[in-house]
Amino acid sequence: MIRTLLSLLLLCPRAAAGGKVPSPEDVTVISQDMGLILKWNPPKNSTGQNFTYTAEYRDYQPFFLTVCWSTSSLSCDFTDMVSAFGVYDLRVRTEREGNSSDWIVKENISLDKITVISAPGVKLQSRKGEIEVNITGPTLKKSNLEELFNSMSYRIRYWIDGQVEKKELRAEQSRVMLQSLTPNVRYCVQVEILTNSFTEESKGKPSLPSNHTCILNTENDDVELWLILVVLLGSFVVVLVSVVLVFFACWFSYKGFRFLHPEAKLPEHFKQYLCERPKSSLFLAMQNSPQPEERYHEVSIVQCLDDPSALQQLQQAQGSNRTRPYANISPKPEDGQNRGEMLCEREHRKNEENAGRSVRQSGEEEMQRLLLQ
């Protein structure tokens, strides 16, 4: 407040001499990314003269506030003094040796209407024959894009590098996929931000366009639909066959296990009989006796003949040595016949005894095996 009063007191005596100093030329208001700068040029035909400048602003108040005081710079930054949705008046004048020029005033400046949005950042990435466009908005000096504007969209232009024809696409999202592109071809992209403000005057105002960004599109490696169907069908057949094989393997394994370990149980009296210690004296003697020594004897095979004459002929053909065991055989036909019958009967009895012994031995071995189990 004190600074403002001093400014008014100093400006009063200079008003009478205002016409002696020329005013600044080409006064311009510049606003980018919600910044506010007032620029000007020195007065005409003022080469070699030492001018200074004073710049001020006001909003809804009736008096101006000084921001740049007697500066030799040709611009003044009001960004920190204003808000995004305010309406302001700006003015500047030239000063030299205590004298000042008339004010050059810029009225009704609305920051959200005149500001220019910088170009967005663009990054490209190609995959599977498509190009992904990632857009990043600029950083504003006041607030941000989402708060300043009612809605916002992106205008994307893309074309094959070296060609004039361009395609245009509008999107609401900051990440966009460009589809139906030619593989192994270099594409270029340019993006603008379209802002729709709450005020009708600035509706659809575009930002500065981004630089041309180019990338080589990759090959489309998508698998054909028919190949996917074939793979799925083959996988289904393999799984089905595997399930059937596993089922049969489990079934036959179960059958084999039941065959080796049947569910049927022996009666209790069978178990009791098999588990009791055998009482047979022959079995106990065989079990407790040492292994007998095997002896071997010469065995002669004698053919039993009913005809005595045939027996005599056989004995004569074999010779005296072969018939020595039977030397007491009578040469008479009756005696020879009786002797042959006796030999045959003896041989038959011996065979029957051997067969009975084999049967008994087999039964005892089977019984022993069952007891051991």
Coordinates of C-alpha atoms in Angstrom, one line a residue:
M1 CA 0.0 0.0 0.0
I2 CA 2.8 2.4 0.9
R3 CA 4.5 1.5 -2.4
T4 CA 1.3 2.4 -4.3
L5 CA 0.9 5.8 -2.6
L6 CA 4.6 6.6 -3.4
S7 CA 4.0 5.7 -7.0
L8 CA 1.0 8.0 -7.2
L9 CA 2.9 11.0 -5.6
L10 CA 5.8 10.6 -7.9
L11 CA 3.6 10.3 -11.0
C12 CA 1.6 13.6 -10.3
P13 CA 4.3 16.1 -11.0
R14 CA 5.4 14.2 -14.1
A15 CA 2.0 14.5 -15.7
A16 CA 2.4 18.1 -16.8
A17 CA 5.6 17.2 -18.6
G18 CA 4.2 14.0 -20.1
G19 CA 4.6 15.1 -23.7
K20 CA 8.3 15.7 -23.6
V21 CA 9.2 12.0 -23.6
P22 CA 8.0 9.7 -26.4
S23 CA 6.0 6.7 -25.5
P24 CA 7.2 3.1 -26.0
E25 CA 6.4 1.4 -29.3
D26 CA 4.9 -2.0 -30.2
V27 CA 3.5 -2.8 -26.8
T28 CA 2.4 -6.4 -26.7
V29 CA 0.8 -8.8 -24.2
I30 CA 2.3 -12.3 -24.3
S31 CA 0.8 -15.2 -22.5
Q32 CA 2.1 -18.8 -22.8
D33 CA 1.2 -21.7 -20.5
M34 CA -0.8 -19.2 -18.3
G35 CA 2.1 -16.8 -17.9
L36 CA 1.6 -13.0 -18.5
I37 CA 4.3 -10.8 -19.9
L38 CA 4.1 -7.2 -21.3
K39 CA 6.7 -6.4 -23.9
W40 CA 7.6 -3.2 -25.8
N41 CA 10.2 -1.5 -28.0
P42 CA 12.0 1.8 -27.4
P43 CA 10.5 5.0 -28.9
K44 CA 11.4 5.8 -32.5
N45 CA 14.6 7.8 -33.1
S46 CA 15.8 7.2 -29.6
T47 CA 19.2 5.7 -30.4
G48 CA 21.8 6.6 -27.7
Q49 CA 19.2 7.9 -25.2
N50 CA 19.0 6.3 -21.8
F51 CA 15.3 5.5 -21.3
T52 CA 13.7 3.6 -18.4
Y53 CA 10.3 2.1 -18.2
T54 CA 7.6 1.6 -15.6
A55 CA 4.9 -1.0 -15.9
E56 CA 1.7 -1.4 -13.8
Y57 CA -1.5 -3.5 -13.6
R58 CA -4.9 -3.4 -12.0
D59 CA -7.8 -5.8 -11.6
Y60 CA -11.1 -4.8 -10.1
Q61 CA -9.5 -2.1 -8.1
P62 CA -9.6 1.5 -9.3
F63 CA -5.9 2.2 -9.1
F64 CA -2.8 0.6 -10.7
L65 CA -0.1 -1.3 -8.9
T66 CA 3.5 -1.0 -10.0
V67 CA 5.3 -4.2 -10.9
C68 CA 8.4 -3.0 -12.8
W69 CA 9.9 0.4 -11.6
S70 CA 12.2 2.4 -13.7
T71 CA 13.7 -0.6 -15.4
S72 CA 15.8 -0.6 -18.5
S73 CA 14.4 -4.0 -19.6
L74 CA 11.9 -4.1 -22.5
S75 CA 9.5 -6.5 -20.8
C76 CA 7.7 -6.9 -17.5
D77 CA 6.5 -10.3 -16.0
F78 CA 3.1 -10.1 -14.3
T79 CA 2.7 -13.9 -13.9
D80 CA 3.0 -13.9 -10.1
M81 CA 0.5 -11.0 -9.7
V82 CA -2.4 -12.4 -11.6
S83 CA -4.8 -15.4 -11.4
A84 CA -5.9 -17.8 -14.1
F85 CA -9.5 -16.5 -14.5
G86 CA -9.0 -12.8 -13.7
V87 CA -9.5 -9.8 -16.0
Y88 CA -6.7 -7.2 -15.9
D89 CA -5.5 -3.8 -17.4
L90 CA -1.8 -3.3 -18.1
R91 CA 0.1 -0.2 -18.9
V92 CA 3.7 1.0 -19.5
R93 CA 5.4 4.4 -20.1
T94 CA 8.9 5.8 -20.9
E95 CA 10.9 7.8 -18.4
R96 CA 14.0 10.0 -18.8
E97 CA 15.6 12.5 -16.5
G98 CA 12.5 13.0 -14.3
N99 CA 10.2 13.3 -17.3
S100 CA 7.7 10.6 -18.5
S101 CA 5.7 9.8 -21.5
D102 CA 2.0 9.0 -21.8
W103 CA 0.7 5.6 -20.7
I104 CA 0.2 2.9 -23.2
V105 CA -2.7 0.8 -21.8
K106 CA -3.8 -2.7 -22.6
E107 CA -7.3 -3.3 -21.2
N108 CA -9.5 -6.3 -20.4
I109 CA -6.9 -9.0 -20.5
S110 CA -8.3 -12.4 -19.6
L111 CA -5.5 -14.9 -19.1
D112 CA -7.4 -18.0 -19.9
K113 CA -8.6 -16.5 -23.2
I114 CA -5.3 -15.2 -24.6
T115 CA -2.8 -17.8 -23.3
V116 CA -1.2 -20.1 -25.7
I117 CA -0.7 -23.8 -24.7
S118 CA 2.8 -25.1 -25.6
A119 CA 3.2 -28.1 -27.8
P120 CA 2.7 -31.5 -26.1
G121 CA 5.3 -34.1 -25.7
V122 CA 5.0 -37.1 -28.0
K123 CA 6.6 -40.6 -27.7
L124 CA 6.1 -43.4 -30.2
Q125 CA 6.4 -47.1 -29.8
S126 CA 5.8 -49.7 -32.5
R127 CA 4.7 -53.3 -31.7
K128 CA 2.8 -56.0 -33.6
G129 CA 2.3 -53.7 -36.7
E130 CA 0.7 -50.9 -34.7
I131 CA 2.1 -47.6 -33.3
E132 CA 1.4 -46.5 -29.8
V133 CA 1.3 -42.7 -29.3
N134 CA 1.9 -41.4 -25.7
I135 CA 1.0 -37.7 -25.2
T136 CA 2.1 -35.6 -22.3
G137 CA 0.8 -32.1 -21.8
P138 CA 2.9 -29.1 -21.0
T139 CA 3.5 -27.8 -17.5
L140 CA 1.5 -24.6 -16.9
K141 CA 2.6 -21.7 -14.7
K142 CA -0.9 -21.4 -13.3
S143 CA -3.0 -24.4 -12.3
N144 CA -3.1 -27.3 -14.9
L145 CA -5.0 -28.2 -18.1
E146 CA -7.6 -30.3 -16.4
E147 CA -8.6 -27.5 -14.0
L148 CA -8.5 -24.7 -16.6
F149 CA -10.5 -26.2 -19.4
N150 CA -13.9 -27.8 -19.4
S151 CA -12.8 -30.6 -21.7
M152 CA -9.7 -31.5 -23.7
S153 CA -8.9 -33.6 -26.7
Y154 CA -6.0 -34.4 -29.0
R155 CA -5.8 -34.0 -32.7
I156 CA -3.3 -36.5 -34.1
R157 CA -2.0 -36.3 -37.7
Y158 CA 0.1 -39.2 -39.1
W159 CA 1.5 -40.0 -42.5
I160 CA 4.1 -42.1 -44.2
D161 CA 7.5 -40.4 -44.1
G162 CA 8.1 -38.6 -47.4
Q163 CA 4.4 -38.4 -48.5
V164 CA 2.1 -35.4 -48.5
E165 CA -1.1 -37.1 -47.7
K166 CA -1.9 -37.1 -44.0
K167 CA -4.5 -38.9 -41.9
E168 CA -6.2 -37.2 -38.9
L169 CA -7.5 -38.8 -35.7
R170 CA -9.1 -37.2 -32.6
A171 CA -8.9 -38.9 -29.3
E172 CA -9.9 -38.1 -25.7
Q173 CA -7.1 -40.3 -24.1
S174 CA -3.5 -39.4 -23.9
R175 CA -2.6 -42.9 -25.1
V176 CA -3.7 -43.9 -28.6
M177 CA -3.0 -46.9 -30.9
L178 CA -2.7 -46.2 -34.6
Q179 CA -3.9 -49.3 -36.4
S180 CA -4.2 -50.6 -40.0
L181 CA -0.7 -49.5 -40.8
T182 CA 1.7 -50.9 -43.3
P183 CA 4.5 -53.0 -41.7
N184 CA 8.2 -52.1 -42.2
V185 CA 7.2 -48.5 -43.2
R186 CA 8.4 -45.3 -41.5
Y187 CA 5.5 -43.2 -40.1
C188 CA 5.6 -39.6 -38.7
V189 CA 3.2 -38.2 -36.1
Q190 CA 2.2 -34.7 -35.0
V191 CA -0.1 -33.8 -32.1
E192 CA -2.1 -30.8 -31.0
I193 CA -4.1 -30.2 -27.8
L194 CA -7.7 -28.9 -28.4
T195 CA -9.0 -27.1 -25.3
N196 CA -12.7 -26.4 -24.7
S197 CA -12.9 -23.6 -22.2
F198 CA -15.9 -22.6 -20.0
T199 CA -16.2 -19.5 -22.1
E200 CA -17.5 -19.7 -25.6
E201 CA -14.9 -17.4 -27.1
S202 CA -12.0 -19.8 -26.6
K203 CA -13.8 -23.0 -27.5
G204 CA -11.7 -25.4 -29.6
K205 CA -8.5 -23.4 -29.3
P206 CA -5.6 -25.5 -30.4
S207 CA -2.2 -25.6 -28.7
L208 CA 1.1 -25.3 -30.5
P209 CA 1.7 -28.4 -32.7
S210 CA 4.3 -30.8 -31.6
N211 CA 7.5 -31.6 -33.6
H212 CA 7.3 -34.3 -36.2
T213 CA 8.1 -37.6 -34.5
C214 CA 8.9 -40.6 -36.8
I215 CA 9.3 -44.3 -36.2
L216 CA 9.7 -47.5 -38.3
N217 CA 6.6 -49.7 -37.9
T218 CA 7.3 -53.3 -37.0
E219 CA 6.0 -56.5 -38.6
N220 CA 2.6 -57.8 -37.6
D221 CA 3.2 -61.1 -35.8
D222 CA -0.5 -61.9 -35.1
V223 CA -1.3 -65.6 -35.6
E224 CA -3.9 -66.5 -38.2
L225 CA -7.3 -67.6 -36.9
W226 CA -7.2 -71.0 -38.7
L227 CA -3.9 -71.8 -37.1
I228 CA -5.2 -71.0 -33.7
L229 CA -8.2 -73.3 -34.3
V230 CA -5.9 -76.1 -35.5
V231 CA -3.7 -75.8 -32.5
L232 CA -6.7 -75.8 -30.1
L233 CA -8.2 -78.9 -31.9
G234 CA -4.9 -80.8 -31.7
S235 CA -4.5 -79.9 -28.1
F236 CA -8.0 -81.2 -27.4
V237 CA -7.4 -84.5 -29.2
V238 CA -4.1 -85.0 -27.3
V239 CA -5.7 -84.3 -23.9
L240 CA -8.6 -86.6 -24.7
V241 CA -6.3 -89.5 -25.7
S242 CA -4.1 -88.9 -22.6
V243 CA -7.2 -89.1 -20.4
V244 CA -8.3 -92.3 -22.0
L245 CA -4.9 -93.9 -21.7
V246 CA -4.6 -92.8 -18.0
F247 CA -8.0 -94.3 -17.3
F248 CA -7.2 -97.7 -18.8
A249 CA -3.8 -97.7 -17.1
C250 CA -5.4 -97.1 -13.7
W251 CA -8.1 -99.7 -14.5
F252 CA -5.6 -102.5 -15.4
S253 CA -3.4 -101.6 -12.5
Y254 CA -6.4 -101.9 -10.2
K255 CA -7.3 -105.3 -11.7
G256 CA -3.7 -106.6 -11.3
F257 CA -3.6 -105.4 -7.7
R258 CA -6.9 -107.2 -7.0
F259 CA -5.6 -110.3 -8.7
L260 CA -2.4 -110.4 -6.6
H261 CA -4.2 -109.3 -3.4
P262 CA -7.8 -110.6 -3.6
E263 CA -10.5 -109.4 -1.3
A264 CA -11.7 -113.0 -0.5
K265 CA -10.4 -114.3 2.9
L266 CA -9.7 -117.9 3.9
P267 CA -12.0 -119.4 6.5
E268 CA -10.8 -119.3 10.0
H269 CA -10.4 -123.0 10.4
F270 CA -8.2 -123.1 7.3
K271 CA -6.0 -120.4 8.8
Q272 CA -5.8 -122.3 12.1
Y273 CA -4.9 -125.5 10.3
L274 CA -2.2 -123.9 8.2
C275 CA -0.8 -122.0 11.1
E276 CA -0.5 -125.0 13.5
R277 CA 2.8 -126.8 13.7
P278 CA 2.7 -130.0 11.7
K279 CA 2.4 -133.2 13.9
S280 CA 3.5 -135.7 11.3
S281 CA 6.5 -137.7 12.5
L282 CA 7.8 -138.2 9.0
F283 CA 7.7 -134.4 8.3
L284 CA 9.4 -133.7 11.7
A285 CA 12.1 -136.3 11.0
M286 CA 12.7 -134.9 7.5
Q287 CA 12.8 -131.3 8.9
N288 CA 15.2 -132.2 11.8
S289 CA 17.4 -134.8 10.0
P290 CA 20.6 -133.7 8.3
Q291 CA 20.8 -133.7 4.5
P292 CA 21.3 -137.4 3.5
E293 CA 24.3 -138.3 1.4
E294 CA 23.3 -139.2 -2.1
R295 CA 24.4 -142.5 -3.3
Y296 CA 24.4 -143.7 -6.9
H297 CA 23.9 -147.3 -8.1
E298 CA 24.2 -148.8 -11.5
V299 CA 20.8 -149.4 -13.0
S300 CA 20.0 -152.0 -15.6
I301 CA 16.9 -151.8 -17.7
V302 CA 15.1 -155.1 -18.2
Q303 CA 12.3 -155.5 -20.6
C304 CA 9.5 -157.6 -19.3
L305 CA 8.3 -160.2 -21.9
D306 CA 5.4 -162.5 -21.6
D307 CA 6.8 -164.9 -24.2
P308 CA 9.5 -167.2 -22.6
S309 CA 11.1 -168.0 -25.9
A310 CA 11.5 -164.4 -26.6
L311 CA 13.1 -163.9 -23.2
Q312 CA 15.5 -166.7 -23.9
Q313 CA 16.4 -165.2 -27.2
L314 CA 17.0 -161.8 -25.6
Q315 CA 19.3 -163.3 -23.0
Q316 CA 21.3 -165.2 -25.6
A317 CA 21.7 -161.9 -27.7
Q318 CA 22.9 -159.9 -24.7
G319 CA 25.6 -162.4 -23.9
S320 CA 26.8 -164.0 -20.7
N321 CA 27.9 -160.7 -19.1
R322 CA 24.6 -159.0 -19.5
T323 CA 22.7 -162.1 -18.2
R324 CA 25.0 -162.6 -15.2
P325 CA 22.4 -161.1 -12.7
Y326 CA 20.0 -163.6 -14.0
A327 CA 22.2 -166.7 -14.0
N328 CA 19.9 -168.7 -11.8
I329 CA 17.1 -168.4 -14.4
S330 CA 16.0 -171.9 -15.3
P331 CA 16.6 -172.9 -18.9
K332 CA 13.3 -174.5 -18.9
P333 CA 10.5 -172.6 -20.6
E334 CA 8.2 -172.8 -17.6
D335 CA 10.9 -171.5 -15.2
G336 CA 11.8 -168.8 -17.6
Q337 CA 8.2 -167.7 -17.9
N338 CA 7.8 -167.7 -14.1
R339 CA 11.0 -165.7 -13.7
G340 CA 10.0 -163.1 -16.2
E341 CA 6.6 -162.7 -14.6
M342 CA 8.3 -162.2 -11.2
L343 CA 10.7 -159.7 -12.6
C344 CA 7.8 -157.8 -14.2
E345 CA 5.8 -157.8 -11.0
R346 CA 8.8 -156.6 -9.0
E347 CA 9.4 -153.8 -11.5
H348 CA 5.7 -152.8 -11.3
R349 CA 5.8 -152.7 -7.5
K350 CA 9.0 -150.7 -7.5
N351 CA 7.5 -148.2 -9.9
E352 CA 4.3 -147.9 -7.8
E353 CA 6.4 -147.3 -4.6
N354 CA 8.4 -144.7 -6.3
A355 CA 5.3 -142.9 -7.6
G356 CA 3.7 -143.0 -4.1
R357 CA 6.9 -141.7 -2.5
S358 CA 7.0 -138.9 -5.0
V359 CA 3.4 -138.0 -4.3
R360 CA 3.9 -138.0 -0.6
Q361 CA 7.1 -135.9 -0.9
S362 CA 5.3 -133.4 -3.1
G363 CA 2.5 -133.1 -0.6
E364 CA 4.8 -132.6 2.3
E365 CA 6.8 -129.9 0.3
E366 CA 3.5 -128.1 -0.5
M367 CA 2.5 -128.3 3.1
Q368 CA 5.8 -126.9 4.2
R369 CA 5.6 -124.1 1.7
L370 CA 2.2 -123.1 3.0
L371 CA 3.4 -123.1 6.6
L372 CA 6.3 -121.0 5.8
Q373 CA 4.1 -118.4 4.1

